[in-house]
Amino acid sequence: MDITIGENMRKSVFPFTAIVGQEKIKKALVLNAVNPSIGGVLIKGDRGTGKTTAVRALADLLPEIEVVDGDIFNSDEESYKDFELYKAIDKNKDDDVLLVKKPMRVIELPLGATEDRVVGSLDIEKALHEGIKALEPGLLAQANRNILYIDEINLLDDNLVDVLLDAAAFGVNTIEREGISISHPSKFILIGTMNPEEGELRGQLSDRIGLEIEVEGISNIEDRIKIMKRREAFERDPLSFRAKFNKKQEKLQNKIIKAKEILNDVVIDHVLLEVIARITLELSSEGHRSDISILKTAKTIASFNGNLTVDFDDLKEAISLVLGEDPLLNQRIQKIRNDIEKREKEGENDLDNDSFSFSNDNLQEKIKEQLEDSLNEKLKKANQNHENQELDKAFNDSNNKDLDNIELGDGESKEKDFINTSDFEDKDESNSKLNQGEKLENFNEFNIDGKFDIKKY
């Protein structure tokens, strides 16, 4: 079923901004409109809670898309010219294309649809002679750059689930018949609804859908009264009712457009990235899809809020949208953040200490060099003083002996080599080596231990 939102049909669509409550559903839908790579929305809940109304209202809200006129895949100019399908099959394609604007559509995939209806069919004989004209596009072709809506998605046949998984993963749908294969772009916002009491969703498809929302009927009395009044007013005069919400619709539409423009410029701090990794590990999330979905969602929330940096509140909201509601989830997230920030702070202190130690090492090296120079200078002076003292002593002894000889009066002149320079030099050298050895032994202890007592020197 093709739910087209054209000018003639808009009057029958309930305004998105007029929906009462269900804030999480509305937020999840808007975030996917800003960033389709989030992977769609799975809405769990009972019937009659406004799920389908919200999906149709989203398509009505979103700005028109620019497409190549007459193209069955709703391609923009770039993909139309680049995609191999058009080069190989559409032999009559003109390089000059006419661009037109079209409203986004909701393509509904019914449970009883055949595979050919979903994937598309191909007339082999015509394909060999007429190219693209032989292709009968399926729902996945119509869904390109639009919204693919599947009610009771948990009851979908397994073969169709496999087809959806391939298209959602690669953004391409492939039709294969008797050795002939044709591929075309199929990038869509996937929105599925289900009642958990009717069966669980196949795991592979659940992992592929980015956001998961549980919805309940509104219990607030005032809100329930407001729902009745608004619905009655809309059914009585749709145009007048829609006119009352035109400004709100336009404001939200512009906010979505602005968010799309700045999305690629949004950044996230390393601490918040670690929060994502740790919370997914604590909750035993398999693989890395949850991490990536949380990251994309957090950045999209920041852009929707008009910010270029993801903050902690953006991250908490993203985690709840991806992993589902958990009464203790916010506490766990906060604890993880506190632990990381505490560790980061201690790490900075350790880094400062390391820098100080490095500076001390340099200082110690310089002090060691200065001490070594000082020690050598002191040893040199000590040796020089020792030599002078020995020379003075020897000279005095010699004079005394000469005087003694004169006093003997024996008339003999005794020549005596009173200075044995070789013995003196050996002795001084020995003393010098001994003194220097003692000092250097102490200095070697400094080198080995890497410590020193400045008072010692």
XYZ file of C-alpha atoms in Angstrom:
457
model
C 0.000 0.000 0.000
C 1.348 3.397 -1.027
C 0.293 6.145 1.355
C 1.144 9.234 -0.692
C 1.089 12.604 1.012
C 0.133 15.050 -1.746
C -1.609 18.380 -1.590
C -4.990 16.739 -2.135
C -4.424 14.295 0.702
C -2.747 16.509 3.293
C -6.088 17.623 4.643
C -6.686 14.061 5.882
C -3.388 13.807 7.785
C -3.376 14.665 11.475
C -0.605 17.227 12.203
C 2.496 15.816 13.855
C 2.700 18.656 16.368
C -0.944 18.123 17.374
C -0.273 14.611 18.695
C -0.767 14.553 22.469
C 1.896 12.815 24.545
C 3.965 9.913 23.160
C 7.042 12.124 23.257
C 9.505 9.266 22.871
C 7.813 8.010 19.701
C 7.809 11.480 18.205
C 11.440 12.090 19.167
C 12.577 8.757 17.717
C 10.789 9.442 14.435
C 12.211 12.949 14.129
C 15.756 11.761 14.862
C 15.504 9.215 12.051
C 14.249 11.939 9.744
C 17.356 13.980 10.582
C 19.706 10.996 10.278
C 18.290 7.929 8.479
C 21.547 6.042 9.111
C 20.394 5.548 12.724
C 18.537 2.548 11.341
C 14.841 3.135 11.922
C 12.455 2.678 14.835
C 10.818 -0.360 16.412
C 7.683 0.614 18.342
C 6.360 -1.931 20.817
C 2.914 -1.560 22.304
C -0.791 -2.236 22.160
C -3.065 -1.223 19.344
C -4.770 2.136 19.423
C -1.858 4.088 20.905
C -1.316 6.374 17.896
C 1.600 4.567 16.242
C 0.291 4.676 12.664
C -1.006 8.221 13.111
C 2.469 9.375 14.159
C 4.165 7.686 11.186
C 1.815 9.244 8.630
C 2.099 12.604 10.347
C 5.901 12.420 10.084
C 5.783 12.081 6.300
C 3.462 15.071 6.148
C 5.842 17.078 8.317
C 9.076 16.425 6.436
C 10.278 18.736 3.652
C 9.872 17.649 0.052
C 12.707 15.764 -1.623
C 14.279 16.628 -4.975
C 14.095 13.752 -7.473
C 14.752 13.116 -11.138
C 11.507 13.562 -13.021
C 10.046 10.229 -14.108
C 12.560 8.115 -12.178
C 10.878 5.113 -10.570
C 13.448 4.993 -7.742
C 13.084 8.609 -6.557
C 16.782 9.152 -7.248
C 18.530 12.447 -6.784
C 20.691 13.726 -9.632
C 23.973 12.378 -8.264
C 22.822 8.809 -7.674
C 20.895 8.828 -10.947
C 24.056 9.534 -12.929
C 26.433 7.370 -10.895
C 24.451 4.224 -10.229
C 25.462 1.345 -12.494
C 21.843 0.369 -13.092
C 21.227 3.386 -15.284
C 24.461 3.040 -17.217
C 24.011 -0.634 -17.988
C 20.249 -1.013 -18.407
C 18.580 2.281 -19.192
C 19.940 2.772 -22.689
C 17.632 5.704 -23.373
C 18.771 7.705 -20.336
C 19.515 11.324 -21.172
C 22.509 12.964 -19.486
C 20.447 16.104 -18.947
C 17.892 15.468 -16.233
C 14.905 17.421 -15.029
C 14.598 17.725 -11.266
C 11.275 18.059 -9.500
C 10.207 18.154 -5.853
C 8.008 15.477 -4.372
C 6.601 14.968 -0.880
C 7.965 12.038 1.086
C 5.770 8.971 1.176
C 4.974 6.174 3.577
C 5.272 2.825 1.799
C 3.415 0.181 3.803
C 4.564 -3.419 3.519
C 1.619 -5.764 4.217
C 2.202 -9.088 5.958
C 0.787 -11.093 3.066
C 2.992 -9.532 0.379
C 4.857 -11.876 -1.966
C 8.595 -11.661 -2.495
C 8.107 -10.363 -6.046
C 5.854 -7.630 -4.709
C 8.507 -6.563 -2.226
C 11.683 -7.063 -4.266
C 10.322 -6.466 -7.762
C 10.102 -8.643 -10.850
C 11.976 -8.854 -14.116
C 10.826 -9.978 -17.553
C 13.889 -11.775 -18.890
C 12.996 -11.526 -22.576
C 12.236 -7.829 -22.346
C 15.327 -7.232 -20.252
C 17.544 -8.439 -23.083
C 15.927 -6.085 -25.597
C 14.364 -3.186 -23.722
C 16.562 -2.793 -20.645
C 15.074 -0.963 -17.694
C 11.547 -1.099 -19.093
C 11.490 -4.811 -18.303
C 11.779 -4.125 -14.568
C 8.631 -4.037 -12.508
C 9.708 -2.188 -9.362
C 8.684 -3.554 -5.986
C 8.006 -1.897 -2.662
C 11.724 -1.573 -1.952
C 12.106 0.553 -5.085
C 9.227 2.797 -4.046
C 10.634 3.040 -0.517
C 13.945 4.533 -1.667
C 14.374 7.910 0.098
C 10.982 7.419 1.742
C 9.544 5.666 4.816
C 8.987 1.899 4.830
C 6.318 1.067 7.387
C 5.633 -2.499 8.561
C 2.812 -3.066 11.013
C 3.192 -6.235 13.105
C 6.728 -6.634 11.828
C 7.291 -9.562 14.194
C 4.827 -11.624 12.103
C 6.677 -11.032 8.818
C 7.737 -14.137 6.848
C 11.372 -15.146 7.275
C 12.159 -14.845 3.557
C 10.959 -11.230 3.565
C 12.960 -10.549 6.714
C 16.088 -11.719 4.871
C 15.320 -9.362 1.989
C 14.844 -6.462 4.394
C 18.108 -7.259 6.175
C 20.065 -7.104 2.919
C 18.451 -3.875 1.760
C 18.807 -2.215 5.170
C 22.461 -3.247 5.447
C 23.648 -2.086 2.028
C 21.033 0.423 0.876
C 20.649 -1.596 -2.308
C 18.005 -4.046 -3.525
C 19.031 -6.758 -5.968
C 16.661 -8.611 -8.299
C 17.993 -11.886 -9.688
C 16.218 -13.991 -12.286
C 17.767 -16.769 -14.393
C 21.292 -15.428 -14.336
C 20.329 -11.799 -14.826
C 20.858 -9.452 -11.899
C 19.690 -5.869 -11.529
C 20.425 -3.690 -8.507
C 18.897 -0.368 -7.575
C 19.193 2.014 -4.599
C 16.894 1.297 -1.678
C 17.648 3.579 1.258
C 14.670 4.082 3.520
C 13.613 4.903 7.062
C 12.376 1.599 8.471
C 9.565 1.881 10.998
C 8.095 -1.271 12.467
C 5.414 -1.809 15.073
C 4.621 -4.909 17.078
C 2.672 -6.268 20.011
C 5.115 -8.333 22.125
C 2.255 -10.602 23.203
C 1.920 -11.821 19.603
C 5.505 -13.049 19.343
C 9.080 -11.802 19.431
C 10.909 -10.160 16.572
C 13.616 -12.149 14.815
C 16.956 -11.307 16.388
C 18.785 -10.274 13.208
C 16.098 -7.743 12.299
C 15.873 -6.414 15.846
C 19.631 -5.780 15.823
C 19.353 -3.941 12.519
C 16.736 -1.458 13.750
C 18.413 1.440 15.547
C 15.884 2.643 18.129
C 13.435 0.678 20.254
C 10.460 2.338 21.936
C 7.873 0.846 24.268
C 4.587 2.714 24.180
C 1.586 2.561 26.471
C -1.797 4.201 26.443
C -1.915 7.633 28.063
C -3.154 7.444 31.664
C -3.301 11.163 32.428
C -6.949 12.277 32.503
C -6.317 15.766 31.132
C -4.293 14.399 28.223
C -6.977 11.853 27.369
C -9.576 14.635 27.307
C -7.302 16.705 25.068
C -6.951 13.772 22.654
C -10.729 13.445 22.324
C -11.240 17.162 21.755
C -8.493 17.437 19.139
C -9.652 14.395 17.263
C -13.203 15.671 17.188
C -12.073 19.109 15.947
C -9.904 17.545 13.234
C -12.693 15.325 11.918
C -15.134 18.221 11.914
C -12.906 20.584 9.903
C -9.469 19.202 8.958
C -8.275 22.324 7.145
C -9.114 24.699 9.964
C -7.580 22.350 12.508
C -4.367 21.992 10.495
C -4.177 25.761 10.065
C -3.953 26.175 13.841
C -0.759 24.114 13.879
C 0.892 25.527 10.750
C 3.388 27.639 12.688
C 4.390 24.746 14.943
C 4.730 22.469 11.922
C 6.890 24.980 10.077
C 9.071 25.591 13.132
C 9.719 21.876 13.630
C 10.370 21.362 9.924
C 12.976 24.132 9.904
C 14.577 22.657 12.999
C 14.923 19.306 11.216
C 16.447 20.968 8.148
C 18.966 22.860 10.296
C 19.874 19.700 12.210
C 20.606 17.867 8.950
C 22.890 20.691 7.865
C 25.108 20.622 10.965
C 24.979 16.890 11.717
C 28.356 16.057 10.161
C 30.064 18.755 12.229
C 28.975 17.382 15.612
C 31.763 15.996 17.831
C 31.781 13.904 21.004
C 34.270 13.797 23.888
C 36.404 10.709 24.537
C 34.936 10.345 28.039
C 31.434 9.976 26.597
C 32.691 7.441 24.071
C 34.012 5.365 26.956
C 30.648 5.658 28.715
C 29.043 4.139 25.606
C 31.528 1.276 25.465
C 31.254 0.451 29.159
C 27.451 0.601 29.377
C 27.031 -1.715 26.385
C 29.518 -4.155 27.900
C 27.766 -4.069 31.276
C 24.443 -4.800 29.595
C 26.043 -7.661 27.634
C 25.250 -6.184 24.220
C 26.567 -8.466 21.490
C 28.714 -7.005 18.734
C 29.191 -3.304 18.161
C 25.893 -2.247 16.613
C 24.562 -0.887 19.895
C 27.673 1.247 20.396
C 27.417 2.678 16.889
C 23.664 3.283 17.161
C 24.119 5.127 20.465
C 26.897 7.251 18.983
C 24.857 8.175 15.902
C 21.769 8.893 17.984
C 23.658 11.062 20.483
C 25.164 13.150 17.684
C 21.757 13.488 16.041
C 20.179 14.635 19.309
C 22.911 17.257 19.684
C 22.355 18.532 16.139
C 18.584 18.623 16.684
C 19.215 20.762 19.768
C 21.350 23.073 17.642
C 24.660 22.060 19.260
C 27.950 20.958 17.719
C 29.076 19.023 20.801
C 27.374 16.036 22.426
C 26.700 16.602 26.120
C 25.925 14.095 28.861
C 22.154 14.613 28.652
C 22.244 13.906 24.905
C 24.071 10.673 25.618
C 21.671 9.535 28.345
C 18.713 10.098 26.053
C 20.427 8.236 23.216
C 21.188 5.240 25.429
C 17.577 4.996 26.597
C 16.326 5.166 22.997
C 18.699 2.458 21.768
C 18.810 0.072 24.730
C 15.286 0.612 26.012
C 13.961 1.737 29.355
C 15.652 0.582 32.551
C 14.769 2.106 35.954
C 18.402 1.895 37.051
C 19.920 2.817 33.696
C 20.520 6.495 34.460
C 22.196 5.624 37.763
C 24.512 3.164 36.033
C 25.367 5.695 33.351
C 26.132 8.363 35.968
C 28.314 5.980 37.974
C 30.294 5.016 34.888
C 30.824 8.653 34.027
C 31.978 9.491 37.560
C 34.411 6.560 37.576
C 35.894 7.612 34.243
C 36.255 11.267 35.234
C 37.858 10.270 38.546
C 40.322 8.047 36.741
C 41.023 10.753 34.167
C 41.724 13.246 36.944
C 44.069 10.839 38.710
C 45.719 10.166 35.387
C 46.372 13.874 34.910
C 47.982 14.013 38.363
C 50.127 11.008 37.479
C 51.093 12.715 34.259
C 52.089 15.847 36.174
C 54.150 13.720 38.581
C 55.837 11.994 35.647
C 56.701 15.369 34.174
C 58.094 16.512 37.539
C 60.150 13.334 37.856
C 61.447 13.848 34.349
C 62.469 17.398 35.250
C 64.143 16.167 38.450
C 66.059 13.582 36.452
C 67.429 16.320 34.246
C 68.250 18.410 37.302
C 70.014 15.506 38.975
C 72.103 14.880 35.874
C 73.248 18.478 35.894
C 73.989 18.338 39.629
C 75.958 15.121 39.147
C 78.044 16.763 36.453
C 78.667 19.793 38.657
C 79.567 17.595 41.634
C 81.981 15.592 39.533
C 83.671 18.749 38.296
C 83.757 20.099 41.843
C 85.242 16.879 43.210
C 87.928 16.799 40.557
C 88.795 20.404 41.279
C 88.982 19.724 45.023
C 91.180 16.673 44.473
C 93.457 18.670 42.234
C 93.810 21.414 44.834
C 94.329 18.889 47.625
C 97.124 17.212 45.705
C 98.729 20.546 44.946
C 98.598 21.558 48.623
C 100.011 18.206 49.619
C 102.924 18.614 47.208
C 103.697 22.084 48.520
C 103.646 20.883 52.121
C 106.029 18.019 51.355
C 108.387 20.320 49.502
C 108.473 22.791 52.376
C 109.125 20.028 54.866
C 111.897 18.547 52.789
C 113.520 21.924 52.312
C 113.450 22.665 56.038
C 114.880 19.268 56.885
C 117.667 19.828 54.410
C 118.600 23.179 55.901
C 118.650 21.748 59.397
C 120.948 18.960 58.312
C 123.293 21.423 56.624
C 123.478 23.395 59.814
C 124.252 20.236 61.768
C 127.066 19.407 59.401
C 128.566 22.857 59.817
C 128.412 22.550 63.564
C 130.322 19.245 63.440
C 133.369 21.097 62.257
C 134.908 17.983 60.865
C 135.818 19.830 57.714
C 134.114 17.305 55.575
C 131.570 18.411 53.132
C 128.810 15.793 52.929
C 126.758 15.970 49.819
C 123.372 14.444 50.404
C 120.496 14.109 47.996
C 117.955 15.205 50.545
C 115.095 15.267 48.006
C 114.287 11.935 46.392
C 111.865 13.197 43.815
C 110.983 9.797 42.462
C 109.937 8.481 45.859
C 107.987 11.622 46.576
C 106.148 11.488 43.260
C 105.210 7.855 43.798
C 103.964 8.638 47.258
C 101.921 11.648 46.142
C 100.489 9.714 43.239
C 99.520 6.906 45.607
C 97.904 9.337 48.037
C 96.170 11.122 45.209
C 94.758 7.885 43.816
C 93.698 6.780 47.274
C 91.887 10.031 48.016
C 90.326 10.170 44.585
C 89.309 6.515 44.851
C 87.529 7.149 48.128
C 85.659 10.080 46.674
C 84.780 8.320 43.419
C 83.635 5.274 45.336
C 81.113 7.488 47.090
C 80.226 9.094 43.777
C 79.683 5.694 42.170
C 77.128 4.967 44.861
C 75.337 8.077 43.689
C 75.374 6.790 40.098
C 74.062 3.366 41.035
C 71.348 4.440 43.420
C 70.343 7.535 41.525
C 70.166 9.420 44.832
C 72.439 11.809 46.584
C 72.829 13.667 49.856
C 73.770 17.201 49.004
C 75.053 17.761 52.549
C 77.591 14.988 52.042
C 79.319 17.065 49.436
